PDB file of C-alpha atoms in Angstrom:
ATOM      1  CA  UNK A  26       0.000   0.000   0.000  1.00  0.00           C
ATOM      2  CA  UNK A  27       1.341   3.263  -0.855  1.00  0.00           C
ATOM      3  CA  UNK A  28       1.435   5.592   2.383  1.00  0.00           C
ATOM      4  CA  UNK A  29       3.901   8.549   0.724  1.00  0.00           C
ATOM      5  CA  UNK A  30       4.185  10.041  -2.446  1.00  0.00           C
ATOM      6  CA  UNK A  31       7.759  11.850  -3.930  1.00  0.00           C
ATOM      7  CA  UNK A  32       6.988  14.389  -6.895  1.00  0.00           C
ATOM      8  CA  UNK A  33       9.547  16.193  -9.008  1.00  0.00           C
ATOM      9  CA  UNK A  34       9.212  19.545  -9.177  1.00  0.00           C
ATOM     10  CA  UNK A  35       9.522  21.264 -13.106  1.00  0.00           C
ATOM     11  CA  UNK A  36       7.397  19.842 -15.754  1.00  0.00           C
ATOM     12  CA  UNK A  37       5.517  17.770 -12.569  1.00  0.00           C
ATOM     13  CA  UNK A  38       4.448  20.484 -10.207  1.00  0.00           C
ATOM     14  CA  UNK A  39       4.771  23.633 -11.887  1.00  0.00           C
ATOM     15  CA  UNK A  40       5.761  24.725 -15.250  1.00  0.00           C
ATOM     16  CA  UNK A  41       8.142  27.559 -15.928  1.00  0.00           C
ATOM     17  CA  UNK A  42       7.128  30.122 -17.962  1.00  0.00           C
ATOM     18  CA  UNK A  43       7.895  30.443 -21.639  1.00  0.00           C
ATOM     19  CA  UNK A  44      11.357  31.655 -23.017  1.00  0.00           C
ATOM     20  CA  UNK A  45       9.167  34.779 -24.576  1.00  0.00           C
ATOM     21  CA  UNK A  46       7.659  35.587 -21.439  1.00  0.00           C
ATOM     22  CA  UNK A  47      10.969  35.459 -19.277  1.00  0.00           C
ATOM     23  CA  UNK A  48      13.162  37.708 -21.278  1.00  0.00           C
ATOM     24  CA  UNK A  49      10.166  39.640 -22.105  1.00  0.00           C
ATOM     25  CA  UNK A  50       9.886  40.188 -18.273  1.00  0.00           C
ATOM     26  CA  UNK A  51      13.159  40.912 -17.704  1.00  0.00           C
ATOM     27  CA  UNK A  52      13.545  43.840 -20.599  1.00  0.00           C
ATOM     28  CA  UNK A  53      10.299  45.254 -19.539  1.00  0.00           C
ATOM     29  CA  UNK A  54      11.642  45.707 -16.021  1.00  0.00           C
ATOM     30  CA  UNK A  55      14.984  46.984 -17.159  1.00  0.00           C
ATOM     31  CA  UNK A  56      12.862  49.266 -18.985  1.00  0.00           C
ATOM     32  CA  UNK A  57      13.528  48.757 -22.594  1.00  0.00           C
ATOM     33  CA  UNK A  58      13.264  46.225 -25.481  1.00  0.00           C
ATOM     34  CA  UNK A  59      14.973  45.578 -28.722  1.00  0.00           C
ATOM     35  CA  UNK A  60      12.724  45.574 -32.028  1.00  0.00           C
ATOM     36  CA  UNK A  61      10.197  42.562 -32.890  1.00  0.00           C
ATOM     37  CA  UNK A  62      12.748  40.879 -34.864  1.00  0.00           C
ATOM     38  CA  UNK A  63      15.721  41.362 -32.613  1.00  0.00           C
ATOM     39  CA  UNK A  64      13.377  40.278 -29.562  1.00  0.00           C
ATOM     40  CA  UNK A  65      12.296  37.068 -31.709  1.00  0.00           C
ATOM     41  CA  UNK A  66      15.594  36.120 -32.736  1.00  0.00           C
ATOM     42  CA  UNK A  67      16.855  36.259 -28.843  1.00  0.00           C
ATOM     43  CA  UNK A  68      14.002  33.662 -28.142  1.00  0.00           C
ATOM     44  CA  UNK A  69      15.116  30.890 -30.810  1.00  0.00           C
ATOM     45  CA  UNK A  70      19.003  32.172 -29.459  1.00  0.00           C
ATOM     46  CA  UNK A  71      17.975  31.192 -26.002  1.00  0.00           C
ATOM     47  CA  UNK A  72      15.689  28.311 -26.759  1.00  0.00           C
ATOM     48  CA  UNK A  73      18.251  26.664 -29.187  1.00  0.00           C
ATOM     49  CA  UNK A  74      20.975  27.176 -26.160  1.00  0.00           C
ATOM     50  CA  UNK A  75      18.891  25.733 -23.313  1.00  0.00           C
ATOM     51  CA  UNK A  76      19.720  29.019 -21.295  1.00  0.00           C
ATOM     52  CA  UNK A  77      15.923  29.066 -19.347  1.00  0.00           C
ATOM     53  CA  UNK A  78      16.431  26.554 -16.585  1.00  0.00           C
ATOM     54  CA  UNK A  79      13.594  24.862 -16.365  1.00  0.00           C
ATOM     55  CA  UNK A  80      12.744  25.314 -20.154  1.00  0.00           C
ATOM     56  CA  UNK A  81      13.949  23.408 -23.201  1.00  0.00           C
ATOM     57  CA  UNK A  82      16.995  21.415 -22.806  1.00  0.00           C
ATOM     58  CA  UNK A  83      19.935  22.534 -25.259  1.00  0.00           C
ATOM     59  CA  UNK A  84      20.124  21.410 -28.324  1.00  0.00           C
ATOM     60  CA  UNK A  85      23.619  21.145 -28.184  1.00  0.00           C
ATOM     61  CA  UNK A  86      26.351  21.582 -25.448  1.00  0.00           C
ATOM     62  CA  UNK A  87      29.474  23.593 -26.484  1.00  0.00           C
ATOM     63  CA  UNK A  88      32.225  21.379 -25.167  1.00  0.00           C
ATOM     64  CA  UNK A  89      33.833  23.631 -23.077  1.00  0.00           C
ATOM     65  CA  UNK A  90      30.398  23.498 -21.157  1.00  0.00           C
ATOM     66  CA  UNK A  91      30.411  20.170 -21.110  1.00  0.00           C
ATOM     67  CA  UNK A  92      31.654  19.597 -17.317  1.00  0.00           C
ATOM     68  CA  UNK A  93      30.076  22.119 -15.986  1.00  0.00           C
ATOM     69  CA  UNK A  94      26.643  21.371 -17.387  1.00  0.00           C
ATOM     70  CA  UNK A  95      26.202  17.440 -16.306  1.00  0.00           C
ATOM     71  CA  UNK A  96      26.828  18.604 -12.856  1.00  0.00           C
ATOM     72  CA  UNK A  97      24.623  21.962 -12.522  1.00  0.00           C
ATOM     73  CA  UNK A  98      22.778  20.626 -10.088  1.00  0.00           C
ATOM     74  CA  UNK A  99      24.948  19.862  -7.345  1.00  0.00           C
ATOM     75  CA  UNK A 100      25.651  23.210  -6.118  1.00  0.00           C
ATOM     76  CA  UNK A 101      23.680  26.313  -6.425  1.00  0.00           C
ATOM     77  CA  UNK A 102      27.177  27.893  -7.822  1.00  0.00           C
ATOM     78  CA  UNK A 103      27.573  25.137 -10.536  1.00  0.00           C
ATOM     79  CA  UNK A 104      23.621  25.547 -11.409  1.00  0.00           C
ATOM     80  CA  UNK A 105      24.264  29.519 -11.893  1.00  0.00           C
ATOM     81  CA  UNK A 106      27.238  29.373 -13.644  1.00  0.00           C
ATOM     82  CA  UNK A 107      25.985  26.550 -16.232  1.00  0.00           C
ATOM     83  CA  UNK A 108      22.603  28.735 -17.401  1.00  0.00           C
ATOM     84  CA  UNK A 109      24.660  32.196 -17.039  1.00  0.00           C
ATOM     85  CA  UNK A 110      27.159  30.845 -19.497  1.00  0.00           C
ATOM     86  CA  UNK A 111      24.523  29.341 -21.856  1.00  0.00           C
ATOM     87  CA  UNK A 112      22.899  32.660 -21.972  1.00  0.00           C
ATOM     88  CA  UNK A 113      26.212  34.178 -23.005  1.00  0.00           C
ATOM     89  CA  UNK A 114      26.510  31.471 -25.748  1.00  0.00           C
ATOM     90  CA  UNK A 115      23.674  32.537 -27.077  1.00  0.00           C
ATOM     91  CA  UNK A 116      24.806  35.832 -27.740  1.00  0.00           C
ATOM     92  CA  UNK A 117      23.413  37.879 -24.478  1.00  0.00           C
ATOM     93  CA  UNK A 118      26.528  39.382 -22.901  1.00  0.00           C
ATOM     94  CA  UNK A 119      25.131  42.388 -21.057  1.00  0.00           C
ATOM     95  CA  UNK A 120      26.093  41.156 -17.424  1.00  0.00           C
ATOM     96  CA  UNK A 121      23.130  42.617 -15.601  1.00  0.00           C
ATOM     97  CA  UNK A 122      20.949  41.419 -18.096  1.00  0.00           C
ATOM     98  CA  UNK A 123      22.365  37.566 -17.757  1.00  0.00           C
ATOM     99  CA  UNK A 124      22.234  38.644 -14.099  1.00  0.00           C
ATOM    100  CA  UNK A 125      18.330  39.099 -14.352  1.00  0.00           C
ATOM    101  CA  UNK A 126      17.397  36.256 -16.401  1.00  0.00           C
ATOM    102  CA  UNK A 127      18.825  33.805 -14.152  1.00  0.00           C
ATOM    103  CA  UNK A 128      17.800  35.514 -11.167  1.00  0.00           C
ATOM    104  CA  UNK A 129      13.828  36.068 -12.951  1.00  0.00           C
ATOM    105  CA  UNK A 130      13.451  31.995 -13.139  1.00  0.00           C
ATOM    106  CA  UNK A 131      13.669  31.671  -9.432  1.00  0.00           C
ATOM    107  CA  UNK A 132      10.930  34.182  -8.725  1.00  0.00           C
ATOM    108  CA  UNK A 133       7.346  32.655  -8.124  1.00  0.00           C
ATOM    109  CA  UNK A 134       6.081  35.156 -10.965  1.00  0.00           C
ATOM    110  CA  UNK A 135       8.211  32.794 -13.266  1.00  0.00           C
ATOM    111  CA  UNK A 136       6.287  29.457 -12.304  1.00  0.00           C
ATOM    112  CA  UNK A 137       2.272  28.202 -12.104  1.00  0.00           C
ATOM    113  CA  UNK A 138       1.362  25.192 -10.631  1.00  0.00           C
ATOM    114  CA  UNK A 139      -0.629  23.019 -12.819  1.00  0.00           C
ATOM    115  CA  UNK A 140      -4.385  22.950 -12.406  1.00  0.00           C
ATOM    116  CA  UNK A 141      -4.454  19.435 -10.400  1.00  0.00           C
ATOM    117  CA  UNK A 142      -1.470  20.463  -8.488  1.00  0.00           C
ATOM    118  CA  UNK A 143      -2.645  21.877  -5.371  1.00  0.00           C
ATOM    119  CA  UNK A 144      -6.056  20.083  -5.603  1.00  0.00           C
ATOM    120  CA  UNK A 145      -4.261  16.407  -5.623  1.00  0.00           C
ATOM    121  CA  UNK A 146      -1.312  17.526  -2.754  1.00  0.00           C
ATOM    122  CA  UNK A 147      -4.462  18.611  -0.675  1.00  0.00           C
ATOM    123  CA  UNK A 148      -6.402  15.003  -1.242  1.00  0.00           C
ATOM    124  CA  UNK A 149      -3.621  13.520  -0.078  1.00  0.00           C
ATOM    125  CA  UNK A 150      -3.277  15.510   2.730  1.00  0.00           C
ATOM    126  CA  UNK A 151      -6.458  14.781   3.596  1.00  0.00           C
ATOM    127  CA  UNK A 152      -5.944  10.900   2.977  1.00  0.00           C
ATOM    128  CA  UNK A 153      -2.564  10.896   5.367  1.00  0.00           C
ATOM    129  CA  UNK A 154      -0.215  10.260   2.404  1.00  0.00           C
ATOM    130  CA  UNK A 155       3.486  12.145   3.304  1.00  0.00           C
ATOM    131  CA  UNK A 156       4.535  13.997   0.422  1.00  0.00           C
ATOM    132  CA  UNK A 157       7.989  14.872  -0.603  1.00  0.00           C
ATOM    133  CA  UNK A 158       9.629  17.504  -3.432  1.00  0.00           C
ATOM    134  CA  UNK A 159      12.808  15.581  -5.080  1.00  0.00           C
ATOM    135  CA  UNK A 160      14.498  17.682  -7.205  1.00  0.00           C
ATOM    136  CA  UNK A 161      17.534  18.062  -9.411  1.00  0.00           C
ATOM    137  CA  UNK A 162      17.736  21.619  -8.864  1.00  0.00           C
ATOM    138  CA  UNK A 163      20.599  24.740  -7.709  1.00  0.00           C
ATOM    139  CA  UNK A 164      18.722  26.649  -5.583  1.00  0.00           C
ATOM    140  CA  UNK A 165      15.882  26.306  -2.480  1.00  0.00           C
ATOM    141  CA  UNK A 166      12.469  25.375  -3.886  1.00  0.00           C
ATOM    142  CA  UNK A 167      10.817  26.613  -0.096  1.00  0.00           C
ATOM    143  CA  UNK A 168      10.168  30.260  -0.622  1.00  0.00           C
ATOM    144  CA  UNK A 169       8.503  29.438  -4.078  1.00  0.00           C
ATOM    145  CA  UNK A 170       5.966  26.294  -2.894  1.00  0.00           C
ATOM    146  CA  UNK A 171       5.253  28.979  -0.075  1.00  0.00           C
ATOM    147  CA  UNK A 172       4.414  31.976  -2.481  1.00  0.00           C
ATOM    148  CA  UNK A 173       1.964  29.570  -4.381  1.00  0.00           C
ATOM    149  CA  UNK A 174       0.424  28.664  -1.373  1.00  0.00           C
ATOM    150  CA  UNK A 175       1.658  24.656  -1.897  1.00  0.00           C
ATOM    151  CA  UNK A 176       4.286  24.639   1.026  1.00  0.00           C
ATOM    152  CA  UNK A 177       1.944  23.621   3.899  1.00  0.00           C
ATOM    153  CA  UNK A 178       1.208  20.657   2.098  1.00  0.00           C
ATOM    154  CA  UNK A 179       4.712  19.206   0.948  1.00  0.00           C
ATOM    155  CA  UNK A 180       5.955  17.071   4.410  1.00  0.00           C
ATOM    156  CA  UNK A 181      10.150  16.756   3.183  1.00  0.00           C
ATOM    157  CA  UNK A 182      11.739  18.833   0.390  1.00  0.00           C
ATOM    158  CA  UNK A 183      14.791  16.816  -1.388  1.00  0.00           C
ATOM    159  CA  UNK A 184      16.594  19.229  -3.924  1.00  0.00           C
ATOM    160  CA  UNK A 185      20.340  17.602  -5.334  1.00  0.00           C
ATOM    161  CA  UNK A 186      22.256  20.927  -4.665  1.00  0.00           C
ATOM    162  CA  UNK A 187      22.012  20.337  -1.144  1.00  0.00           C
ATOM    163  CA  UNK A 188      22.474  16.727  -1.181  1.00  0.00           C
ATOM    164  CA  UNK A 189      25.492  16.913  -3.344  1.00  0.00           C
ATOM    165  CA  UNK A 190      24.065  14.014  -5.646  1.00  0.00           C
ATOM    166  CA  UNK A 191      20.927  14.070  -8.400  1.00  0.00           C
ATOM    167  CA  UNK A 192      18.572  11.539  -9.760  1.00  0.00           C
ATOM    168  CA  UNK A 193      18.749   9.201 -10.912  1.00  0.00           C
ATOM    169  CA  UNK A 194      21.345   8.508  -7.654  1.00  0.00           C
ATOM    170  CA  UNK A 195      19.432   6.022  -5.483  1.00  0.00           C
ATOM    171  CA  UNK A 196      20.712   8.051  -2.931  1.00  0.00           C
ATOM    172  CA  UNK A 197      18.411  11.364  -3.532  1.00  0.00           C
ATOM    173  CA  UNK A 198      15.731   8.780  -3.324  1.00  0.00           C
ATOM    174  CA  UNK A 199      16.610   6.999  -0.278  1.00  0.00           C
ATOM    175  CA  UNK A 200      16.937  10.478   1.244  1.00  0.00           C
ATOM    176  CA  UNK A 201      13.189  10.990   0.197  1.00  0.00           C
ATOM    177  CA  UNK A 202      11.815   8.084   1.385  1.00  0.00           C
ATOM    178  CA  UNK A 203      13.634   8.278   4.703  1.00  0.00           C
ATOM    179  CA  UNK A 204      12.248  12.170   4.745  1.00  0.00           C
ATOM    180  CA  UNK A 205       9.348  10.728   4.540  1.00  0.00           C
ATOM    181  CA  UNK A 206       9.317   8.096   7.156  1.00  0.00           C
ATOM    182  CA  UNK A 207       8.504   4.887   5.259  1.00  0.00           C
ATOM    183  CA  UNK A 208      10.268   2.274   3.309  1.00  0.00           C
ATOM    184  CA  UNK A 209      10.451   2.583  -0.288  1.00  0.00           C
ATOM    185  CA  UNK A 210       7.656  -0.038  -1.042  1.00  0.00           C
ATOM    186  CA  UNK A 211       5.188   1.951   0.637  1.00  0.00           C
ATOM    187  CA  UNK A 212       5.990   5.214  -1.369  1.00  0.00           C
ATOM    188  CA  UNK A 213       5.312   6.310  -5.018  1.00  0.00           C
ATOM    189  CA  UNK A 214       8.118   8.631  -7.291  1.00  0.00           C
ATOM    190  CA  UNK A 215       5.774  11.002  -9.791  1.00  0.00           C
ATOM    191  CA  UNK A 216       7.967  12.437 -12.431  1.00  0.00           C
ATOM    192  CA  UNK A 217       8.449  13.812 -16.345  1.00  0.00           C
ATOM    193  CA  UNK A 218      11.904  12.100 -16.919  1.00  0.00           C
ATOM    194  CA  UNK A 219      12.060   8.630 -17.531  1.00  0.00           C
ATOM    195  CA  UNK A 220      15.859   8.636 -16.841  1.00  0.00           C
ATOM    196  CA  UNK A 221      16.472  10.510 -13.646  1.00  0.00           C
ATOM    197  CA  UNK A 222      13.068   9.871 -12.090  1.00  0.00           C
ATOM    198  CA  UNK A 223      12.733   6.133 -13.039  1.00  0.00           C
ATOM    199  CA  UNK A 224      15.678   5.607 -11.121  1.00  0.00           C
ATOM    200  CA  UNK A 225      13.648   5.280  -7.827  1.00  0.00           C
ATOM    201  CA  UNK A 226      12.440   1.573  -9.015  1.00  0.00           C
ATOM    202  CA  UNK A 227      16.219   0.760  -8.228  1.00  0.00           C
ATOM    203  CA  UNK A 228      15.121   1.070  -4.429  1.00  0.00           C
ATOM    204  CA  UNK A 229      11.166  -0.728  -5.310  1.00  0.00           C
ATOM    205  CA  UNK A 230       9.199   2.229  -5.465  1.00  0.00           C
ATOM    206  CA  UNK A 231       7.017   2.409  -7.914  1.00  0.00           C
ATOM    207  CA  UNK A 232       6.819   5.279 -10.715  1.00  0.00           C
ATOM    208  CA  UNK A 233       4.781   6.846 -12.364  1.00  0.00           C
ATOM    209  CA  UNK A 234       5.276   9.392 -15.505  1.00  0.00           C
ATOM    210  CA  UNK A 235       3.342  12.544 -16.647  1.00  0.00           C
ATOM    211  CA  UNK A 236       3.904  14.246 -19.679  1.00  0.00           C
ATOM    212  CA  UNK A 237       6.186  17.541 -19.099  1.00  0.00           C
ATOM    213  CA  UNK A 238       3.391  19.766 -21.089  1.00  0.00           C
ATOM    214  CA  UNK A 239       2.693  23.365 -20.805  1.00  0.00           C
ATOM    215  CA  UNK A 240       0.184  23.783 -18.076  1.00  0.00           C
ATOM    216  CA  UNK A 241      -2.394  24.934 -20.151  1.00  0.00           C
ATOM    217  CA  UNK A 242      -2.524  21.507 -22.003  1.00  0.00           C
ATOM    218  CA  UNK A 243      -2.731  19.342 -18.870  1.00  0.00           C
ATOM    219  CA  UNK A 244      -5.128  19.795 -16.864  1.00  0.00           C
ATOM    220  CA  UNK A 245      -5.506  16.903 -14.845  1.00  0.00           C
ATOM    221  CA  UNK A 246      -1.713  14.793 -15.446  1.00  0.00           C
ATOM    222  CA  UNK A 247      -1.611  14.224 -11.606  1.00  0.00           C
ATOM    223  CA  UNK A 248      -5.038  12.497 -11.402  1.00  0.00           C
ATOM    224  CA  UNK A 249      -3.676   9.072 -11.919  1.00  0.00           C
ATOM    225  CA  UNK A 250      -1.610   9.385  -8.880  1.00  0.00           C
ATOM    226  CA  UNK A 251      -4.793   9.394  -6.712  1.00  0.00           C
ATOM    227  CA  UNK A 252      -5.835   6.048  -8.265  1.00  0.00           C
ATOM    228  CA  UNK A 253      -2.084   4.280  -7.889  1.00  0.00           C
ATOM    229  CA  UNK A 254      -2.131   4.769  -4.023  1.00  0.00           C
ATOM    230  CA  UNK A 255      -4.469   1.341  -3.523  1.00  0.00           C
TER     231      UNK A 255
END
C-alpha cells in the first residue's frame, strides 16, 4: 500500500514560464526592449541554447560546457554558472541582463502550478499520504511552494544541490523516502523524466510518468496518482 508520495518539481508540479515571457519580463523591467525581430531572434538564441532553466533542454552543449553542465545541479554555484554561461553562448553578454534572467526563473512570478497540483497535494493531505519535493535543482524550492500557497502541504523537500548528488542517484531517493518516514515499497516517485526519475524503481518504489506539457494543455496529469495509491 502506498502511504507517501515523492513528486519532481519542473514539468511535474509547476511549469516555468515560456522563453518569450521570461526575457520579455526581464527587458520590460529593465525598462527597454529591442525591435520585434531582434526580440524574436533572442528567443530561438535562447531556446536553441537551453539558457531558461527549467525550459527546453539545449540542443547542443558547447564542449567547453560540457563539465560544468552534467553537474549543474549539485551546487547552487555550478547551477548559476551553467545557465549564465549558456545565456552568453547565445549571444546575451550584457552582465546585468544575464544577471536578471537567471535571477527572474527563481521568482514565483516565473512558475504556475498546474491545475491538479494543489487540488491532488491537498487530497492527499487529507488521505494521510506524506509527500515529498525531489528535485535536481541549484537553488531552495521553499520560498517558491510557499508563495503559491503549496508549502503547507509538501511534508520533506529533497533538492540535489544540497544533497550533493541528483537523480537518478538512489541516494536522492533513499533520502526521500527516509524524509518521509517509510520504506520505499510503501511510497510512489511522480515524475516527467524517464531517466532521472525512473531511477527510484532501483530502491522498489514504484513510478509513475506525466507528460512535461505546458500547463495549459494538462489539466488533470496528476489524477492518476490518486488512483495508484491502492
Amino acid at each position: 500500500m502506498i502511504k507517501g508520495v515523492m513528486f519532481d518539481f519542473s514539468g511535474t508540479l509547476l511549469r516555468v514560464e515560456s522563453t518569450e515571457e521570461w526575457l520579455g519580463a526581464v527587458l520590460a523591467a529593465a525598462g527597454g526592449a529591442p525591435g520585434p525581430e531582434d526580440f524574436t531572434d533572442q528567443v530561438r538564441r535562447l531556446t536553441e541554447y537551453g539558457a531558461l532553466p527549467g525550459g527546453a533542454s539545449p540542443l547542443r552543449i558547447p564542449e567547453h560546457l560540457e563539465t560544468l553542465w552534467r553537474d549543474r545541479d549539485l551546487t547552487a554555484h555550478q547551477h548559476r554558472a551553467a545557465y549564465t554561461a549558456l545565456t552568453r553562448e547565445a549571444g546575451l553578454t550584457d552582465p546585468d541582463l544575464v544577471r536578471f534572467l537567471y535571477d527572474r526563473h527563481m521568482t514565483p512570478a516565473a512558475w504556475r502550478p498546474y491545475p491538479d497540483t494543489a487540488p491532488t497535494l491537498r487530497e492527499l493531505r487529507r488521505r494521510g499520504v506524506r509527500v515529498a519535493v525531489v528535485s535536481n535543482i541549484g537553488w531552495d524550492l521553499r520560498p517558491l511552494f510557499r508563495a503559491h500557497g503549496l508549502d503547507e502541504l509538501i511534508d520533506a523537500y529533497v533538492l540535489s544541490f544540497e544533497l550533493g548528488t541528483k537523480k537518478p542517484d538512489p541516494a536522492i531517493f533513499r533520502a526521500g523516502c527516509d524524509g518521509l518516514g517509510l520504506p520505499p515499497a510503501e511510497v510512489l516517485m511522480v515524475g516527467d523524466d524517464r531517466e532521472a526519475d525512473g531511477g527510484a524503481r532501483v530502491l522498489g518504489c514504484r513510478v509513475h510518468f506525466v507528460d512535461h506539457l505546458p500547463v495549459d494543455r494538462r489539466p488533470a496529469g496528476l489524477e492518476p496518482v490518486l488512483d495508484l495509491l491502492g
